[in-house]
Amino acid sequence: MTDLVCVQTDDFDLAGEYRRLRDISSRVGAVVTFCGLVRDFESSASDIDPDAPINNLTLQHYPGMTEALLADIIAQAKTRWTLYGVTVIHRIGTLAPNDQIVFVGVATEHRKQAFDAAQFLMDYLKTQATFWKKVTADGKEQWLDTKGSDNDAVAEWGKSRDD
Amino acid sequence: MTDLVCVQTDDFDLAGEYRRLRDISSRVGAVVTFCGLVRDFESSASDIDPDAPINNLTLQHYPGMTEALLADIIAQAKTRWTLYGVTVIHRIGTLAPNDQIVFVGVATEHRKQAFDAAQFLMDYLKTQATFWKKVTADGKEQWLDTKGSDNDAVAEWGKSRDD
Amino acid sequence: MVNLAFGKQTTQGLPGVIDLLFFGRLGDLAGEVDRSVSCIESRATPLAIREWLALDHQSLAKELCEPQVLVSVNKMIVKWDQPLFDGDEVAFLPPVTGG
Amino acid sequence: MVNLAFGKQTTQGLPGVIDLLFFGRLGDLAGEVDRSVSCIESRATPLAIREWLALDHQSLAKELCEPQVLVSVNKMIVKWDQPLFDGDEVAFLPPVTGG
């Protein structure tokens, strides 16, 4: 089992996830990890003062569908690059600033594969996996909108098939 | 002190380096890490059977010059992206397969900055920092040559100034 | 459980139960995330359900008409005129914002 | 410590000591990584040192002539005709292979 997909309320441990990826094969020469954290501000919520400190984020998802979509995104990445191991972990529930939200890790032979695949996975996760985020700040709460830059990032992958 | 450059014989600890980057600012929303590992094969050494198992790698560097070059590479990255914190650690001495060689970590507000900057730092480190690698395998030892793909990667950055 | 009558069409085939899921802001507008409806005719589609919801939940139905809102049946994205069957799970999906 | 005479030119100015560093494969060919040389004339350059090395170390000098080999003085990359002074540290740098 070289790939791992988890949607969980619990926090995750970067060191343990890295160790798993590093030890998958003696041919692994590169491990790239991405951790997404809750920032203390949110400039994309129209109803909320962009300078107001964030109280928390609430992450909702569609159980069953999310895991299937994440597995499909990993399968798509594997048609582009030779990946020895992939981990995607996404937290749900209520999170506070500085909390970890999402982990993506990729183990490959060479660094370019690992960087590109990790970025691809995050770009697709952001725009295709069934998660929804609500921000609470400034005494208000608001469900966020998809960012245009995230859709642009996925469109770029559609144009390029080089690795 | 938000940036850290180390050239050391000692191993490094991903979890500790990540923790430092994560906690640099409450505005950090993305941390990308890259770890380079010793593979158990080396296909780019002309004198060595590409299937022969690697016994070890020896990393040499030019003390003083290397640290200055790494600081300069970080400064170049900071002219392109807003980086809250950067860490570059490179080991020297004799390393065995699966050992960690190099760590690059970047903390930013948004994920694209972190991915791009980490990849930029690795591409420049590979081609501009004064490290030399000798591989021992198959009863022979050989100093490695720079890979053409690494020079190509740096040339790409010269063409693009977008972020 | 709500009785769901689609216009004045004649019932054909067996009635069934359809599970409706509303995610993100749609759940706030629907007042609940998960809602079962009894379907008393066989030509139900997500589009027909949306029209039926408009009777009692105008702001929800308006949001469901946004072009970015997708619909899935049994966790597969489908077109709005996909025929529905007894036991189907219909989810209304606003633009995703994970990561 | 090696006496270093550059051709037959007349000595001008003070003699000095120059530190030579050979990295990567160059160190194997030089037989040592670090080597101090006494310079008995003032017009020493990395190029002149390379020519002098060719007298005793042909394979080293041949490798130094490879276009990818760079030279630094006091840890700054320079041209091969950079004038050298007492106490300078000259390093011969084959293509780097870190990471």
PDB file of C-alpha atoms in Angstrom, chain A residues 4-160:
ATOM      1  CA  LEU A   4      -2.791   6.863   1.601  1.00  0.00           C
ATOM      2  CA  VAL A   5      -5.935   9.004   1.595  1.00  0.00           C
ATOM      3  CA  CYS A   6      -7.474  10.178   4.874  1.00  0.00           C
ATOM      4  CA  VAL A   7     -10.265  12.604   5.714  1.00  0.00           C
ATOM      5  CA  GLN A   8     -10.216  13.023   9.463  1.00  0.00           C
ATOM      6  CA  THR A   9     -10.981  15.347  12.363  1.00  0.00           C
ATOM      7  CA  ASP A  10      -7.710  14.403  14.079  1.00  0.00           C
ATOM      8  CA  ASP A  11      -4.516  16.332  13.542  1.00  0.00           C
ATOM      9  CA  PHE A  12      -1.723  14.700  11.507  1.00  0.00           C
ATOM     10  CA  ASP A  13       1.985  14.302  12.173  1.00  0.00           C
ATOM     11  CA  LEU A  14       4.327  15.449   9.400  1.00  0.00           C
ATOM     12  CA  ALA A  15       7.283  13.458  10.741  1.00  0.00           C
ATOM     13  CA  GLY A  16       5.385  10.157  10.663  1.00  0.00           C
ATOM     14  CA  GLU A  17       3.969  10.783   7.193  1.00  0.00           C
ATOM     15  CA  TYR A  18       7.423  11.725   5.892  1.00  0.00           C
ATOM     16  CA  ARG A  19       8.968   8.593   7.412  1.00  0.00           C
ATOM     17  CA  ARG A  20       6.409   6.404   5.633  1.00  0.00           C
ATOM     18  CA  LEU A  21       7.128   8.030   2.266  1.00  0.00           C
ATOM     19  CA  ARG A  22      10.896   7.982   2.734  1.00  0.00           C
ATOM     20  CA  ASP A  23      10.939   4.278   3.511  1.00  0.00           C
ATOM     21  CA  ILE A  24       8.641   3.103   0.694  1.00  0.00           C
ATOM     22  CA  SER A  25      11.525   2.206  -1.613  1.00  0.00           C
ATOM     23  CA  SER A  26      15.296   2.387  -1.612  1.00  0.00           C
ATOM     24  CA  ARG A  27      14.956   4.137  -4.990  1.00  0.00           C
ATOM     25  CA  VAL A  28      13.291   7.173  -3.390  1.00  0.00           C
ATOM     26  CA  GLY A  29      15.548  10.185  -3.826  1.00  0.00           C
ATOM     27  CA  ALA A  30      13.090  13.013  -3.248  1.00  0.00           C
ATOM     28  CA  VAL A  31      10.203  13.650  -0.856  1.00  0.00           C
ATOM     29  CA  VAL A  32       8.160  16.838  -1.194  1.00  0.00           C
ATOM     30  CA  THR A  33       5.596  17.703   1.454  1.00  0.00           C
ATOM     31  CA  PHE A  34       2.974  20.426   1.528  1.00  0.00           C
ATOM     32  CA  CYS A  35       1.194  21.486   4.703  1.00  0.00           C
ATOM     33  CA  GLY A  36      -1.692  23.943   4.578  1.00  0.00           C
ATOM     34  CA  LEU A  37      -2.333  25.919   7.752  1.00  0.00           C
ATOM     35  CA  VAL A  38      -5.168  28.117   9.018  1.00  0.00           C
ATOM     36  CA  ARG A  39      -4.056  31.736   8.597  1.00  0.00           C
ATOM     37  CA  ASP A  40      -5.225  34.407  11.024  1.00  0.00           C
ATOM     38  CA  PHE A  41      -6.848  36.465   8.246  1.00  0.00           C
ATOM     39  CA  GLU A  42      -9.076  35.788   5.239  1.00  0.00           C
ATOM     40  CA  SER A  43      -9.073  38.327   2.454  1.00  0.00           C
ATOM     41  CA  SER A  44     -11.450  36.476   0.125  1.00  0.00           C
ATOM     42  CA  ALA A  45     -14.636  36.595   2.262  1.00  0.00           C
ATOM     43  CA  SER A  46     -16.752  39.468   1.022  1.00  0.00           C
ATOM     44  CA  ASP A  47     -18.769  39.918   4.233  1.00  0.00           C
ATOM     45  CA  ILE A  48     -15.777  39.919   6.558  1.00  0.00           C
ATOM     46  CA  ASP A  49     -13.243  42.696   7.183  1.00  0.00           C
ATOM     47  CA  PRO A  50      -9.983  41.360   5.663  1.00  0.00           C
ATOM     48  CA  ASP A  51      -8.094  42.661   8.713  1.00  0.00           C
ATOM     49  CA  ALA A  52     -10.373  40.989  11.250  1.00  0.00           C
ATOM     50  CA  PRO A  53      -8.658  38.130  13.097  1.00  0.00           C
ATOM     51  CA  ILE A  54     -10.025  34.717  12.231  1.00  0.00           C
ATOM     52  CA  ASN A  55     -11.741  32.914  15.093  1.00  0.00           C
ATOM     53  CA  ASN A  56     -11.967  29.600  13.327  1.00  0.00           C
ATOM     54  CA  LEU A  57     -12.590  27.663  10.134  1.00  0.00           C
ATOM     55  CA  THR A  58     -15.152  24.914   9.773  1.00  0.00           C
ATOM     56  CA  LEU A  59     -14.471  22.262   7.149  1.00  0.00           C
ATOM     57  CA  GLN A  60     -17.301  20.128   5.840  1.00  0.00           C
ATOM     58  CA  HIS A  61     -17.036  17.346   3.245  1.00  0.00           C
ATOM     59  CA  TYR A  62     -19.105  14.748   1.440  1.00  0.00           C
ATOM     60  CA  PRO A  63     -18.133  11.409   3.017  1.00  0.00           C
ATOM     61  CA  GLY A  64     -17.473   8.712   0.458  1.00  0.00           C
ATOM     62  CA  MET A  65     -17.431  11.041  -2.498  1.00  0.00           C
ATOM     63  CA  THR A  66     -14.396  12.995  -1.209  1.00  0.00           C
ATOM     64  CA  GLU A  67     -12.276   9.886  -0.711  1.00  0.00           C
ATOM     65  CA  ALA A  68     -13.198   8.614  -4.186  1.00  0.00           C
ATOM     66  CA  LEU A  69     -12.326  11.975  -5.762  1.00  0.00           C
ATOM     67  CA  LEU A  70      -8.973  12.125  -3.940  1.00  0.00           C
ATOM     68  CA  ALA A  71      -8.131   8.604  -5.097  1.00  0.00           C
ATOM     69  CA  ASP A  72      -9.004   9.655  -8.637  1.00  0.00           C
ATOM     70  CA  ILE A  73      -6.779  12.758  -8.413  1.00  0.00           C
ATOM     71  CA  ILE A  74      -3.884  10.555  -7.283  1.00  0.00           C
ATOM     72  CA  ALA A  75      -4.578   8.167 -10.178  1.00  0.00           C
ATOM     73  CA  GLN A  76      -4.465  11.118 -12.589  1.00  0.00           C
ATOM     74  CA  ALA A  77      -1.113  12.233 -11.131  1.00  0.00           C
ATOM     75  CA  LYS A  78       0.247   8.722 -11.622  1.00  0.00           C
ATOM     76  CA  THR A  79      -0.504   8.864 -15.341  1.00  0.00           C
ATOM     77  CA  ARG A  80       1.854  11.880 -15.549  1.00  0.00           C
ATOM     78  CA  TRP A  81       4.706  10.980 -13.180  1.00  0.00           C
ATOM     79  CA  THR A  82       6.343   7.910 -11.672  1.00  0.00           C
ATOM     80  CA  LEU A  83       5.362   8.207  -8.025  1.00  0.00           C
ATOM     81  CA  TYR A  84       6.585   5.677  -5.444  1.00  0.00           C
ATOM     82  CA  GLY A  85       4.211   6.898  -2.762  1.00  0.00           C
ATOM     83  CA  VAL A  86       1.534   9.528  -2.232  1.00  0.00           C
ATOM     84  CA  THR A  87      -0.221  10.684   0.926  1.00  0.00           C
ATOM     85  CA  VAL A  88      -3.208  13.042   1.069  1.00  0.00           C
ATOM     86  CA  ILE A  89      -4.719  13.924   4.450  1.00  0.00           C
ATOM     87  CA  HIS A  90      -7.453  16.519   4.875  1.00  0.00           C
ATOM     88  CA  ARG A  91      -8.950  17.541   8.180  1.00  0.00           C
ATOM     89  CA  ILE A  92     -12.620  18.362   8.745  1.00  0.00           C
ATOM     90  CA  GLY A  93     -14.446  19.994  11.633  1.00  0.00           C
ATOM     91  CA  THR A  94     -13.576  23.230  13.419  1.00  0.00           C
ATOM     92  CA  LEU A  95      -9.995  24.474  13.229  1.00  0.00           C
ATOM     93  CA  ALA A  96      -8.214  27.441  14.813  1.00  0.00           C
ATOM     94  CA  PRO A  97      -5.459  29.696  13.392  1.00  0.00           C
ATOM     95  CA  ASN A  98      -2.094  27.890  12.970  1.00  0.00           C
ATOM     96  CA  ASP A  99      -3.886  24.511  12.896  1.00  0.00           C
ATOM     97  CA  GLN A 100      -2.934  22.125  10.117  1.00  0.00           C
ATOM     98  CA  ILE A 101      -5.638  21.669   7.456  1.00  0.00           C
ATOM     99  CA  VAL A 102      -4.153  19.566   4.700  1.00  0.00           C
ATOM    100  CA  PHE A 103      -1.090  17.430   3.988  1.00  0.00           C
ATOM    101  CA  VAL A 104       0.171  16.260   0.620  1.00  0.00           C
ATOM    102  CA  GLY A 105       3.368  14.217   0.377  1.00  0.00           C
ATOM    103  CA  VAL A 106       5.007  12.604  -2.637  1.00  0.00           C
ATOM    104  CA  ALA A 107       8.024  10.269  -2.881  1.00  0.00           C
ATOM    105  CA  THR A 108       9.833   9.935  -6.209  1.00  0.00           C
ATOM    106  CA  GLU A 109      13.234   9.205  -7.705  1.00  0.00           C
ATOM    107  CA  HIS A 110      13.932  12.781  -8.810  1.00  0.00           C
ATOM    108  CA  ARG A 111      12.932  16.139  -7.389  1.00  0.00           C
ATOM    109  CA  LYS A 112      11.066  17.608 -10.355  1.00  0.00           C
ATOM    110  CA  GLN A 113       8.544  14.734 -10.346  1.00  0.00           C
ATOM    111  CA  ALA A 114       7.917  15.218  -6.628  1.00  0.00           C
ATOM    112  CA  PHE A 115       7.492  18.998  -6.839  1.00  0.00           C
ATOM    113  CA  ASP A 116       5.231  18.847  -9.879  1.00  0.00           C
ATOM    114  CA  ALA A 117       3.083  16.008  -8.572  1.00  0.00           C
ATOM    115  CA  ALA A 118       2.601  17.614  -5.141  1.00  0.00           C
ATOM    116  CA  GLN A 119       1.555  20.893  -6.758  1.00  0.00           C
ATOM    117  CA  PHE A 120      -0.775  19.076  -9.169  1.00  0.00           C
ATOM    118  CA  LEU A 121      -2.406  17.189  -6.290  1.00  0.00           C
ATOM    119  CA  MET A 122      -2.997  20.391  -4.322  1.00  0.00           C
ATOM    120  CA  ASP A 123      -4.338  22.282  -7.348  1.00  0.00           C
ATOM    121  CA  TYR A 124      -6.830  19.505  -8.095  1.00  0.00           C
ATOM    122  CA  LEU A 125      -7.746  18.923  -4.453  1.00  0.00           C
ATOM    123  CA  LYS A 126      -8.555  22.634  -4.102  1.00  0.00           C
ATOM    124  CA  THR A 127     -10.894  22.708  -7.083  1.00  0.00           C
ATOM    125  CA  GLN A 128     -12.337  19.189  -7.362  1.00  0.00           C
ATOM    126  CA  ALA A 129     -12.522  17.502  -3.959  1.00  0.00           C
ATOM    127  CA  THR A 130     -15.823  17.949  -2.098  1.00  0.00           C
ATOM    128  CA  PHE A 131     -14.732  20.130   0.813  1.00  0.00           C
ATOM    129  CA  TRP A 132     -16.421  23.346   1.914  1.00  0.00           C
ATOM    130  CA  LYS A 133     -14.928  25.917   4.233  1.00  0.00           C
ATOM    131  CA  LYS A 134     -16.750  28.377   6.478  1.00  0.00           C
ATOM    132  CA  VAL A 135     -14.834  31.190   8.168  1.00  0.00           C
ATOM    133  CA  THR A 136     -15.836  32.738  11.475  1.00  0.00           C
ATOM    134  CA  ALA A 137     -14.435  36.200  12.172  1.00  0.00           C
ATOM    135  CA  ASP A 138     -15.527  39.612  13.216  1.00  0.00           C
ATOM    136  CA  GLY A 139     -18.692  38.164  14.796  1.00  0.00           C
ATOM    137  CA  LYS A 140     -19.834  36.771  11.443  1.00  0.00           C
ATOM    138  CA  GLU A 141     -19.568  33.512   9.578  1.00  0.00           C
ATOM    139  CA  GLN A 142     -19.356  33.000   5.853  1.00  0.00           C
ATOM    140  CA  TRP A 143     -18.950  30.082   3.467  1.00  0.00           C
ATOM    141  CA  LEU A 144     -16.033  30.851   1.166  1.00  0.00           C
ATOM    142  CA  ASP A 145     -16.049  31.010  -2.625  1.00  0.00           C
ATOM    143  CA  THR A 146     -13.614  29.170  -4.891  1.00  0.00           C
ATOM    144  CA  LYS A 147     -10.713  31.423  -5.818  1.00  0.00           C
ATOM    145  CA  GLY A 148     -10.219  32.297  -9.455  1.00  0.00           C
ATOM    146  CA  SER A 149      -6.481  31.632  -9.060  1.00  0.00           C
ATOM    147  CA  ASP A 150      -7.229  28.025  -8.072  1.00  0.00           C
ATOM    148  CA  ASN A 151      -9.293  27.433 -11.187  1.00  0.00           C
ATOM    149  CA  ASP A 152      -6.521  29.049 -13.253  1.00  0.00           C
ATOM    150  CA  ALA A 153      -3.957  26.684 -11.730  1.00  0.00           C
ATOM    151  CA  VAL A 154      -5.957  23.630 -12.799  1.00  0.00           C
ATOM    152  CA  ALA A 155      -6.481  25.075 -16.276  1.00  0.00           C
ATOM    153  CA  GLU A 156      -2.677  25.328 -16.630  1.00  0.00           C
ATOM    154  CA  TRP A 157      -2.284  21.593 -15.972  1.00  0.00           C
ATOM    155  CA  GLY A 158      -4.802  20.922 -18.710  1.00  0.00           C
ATOM    156  CA  LYS A 159      -2.541  22.725 -21.176  1.00  0.00           C
ATOM    157  CA  SER A 160       0.729  21.037 -20.165  1.00  0.00           C
TER     158      SER A 160
END
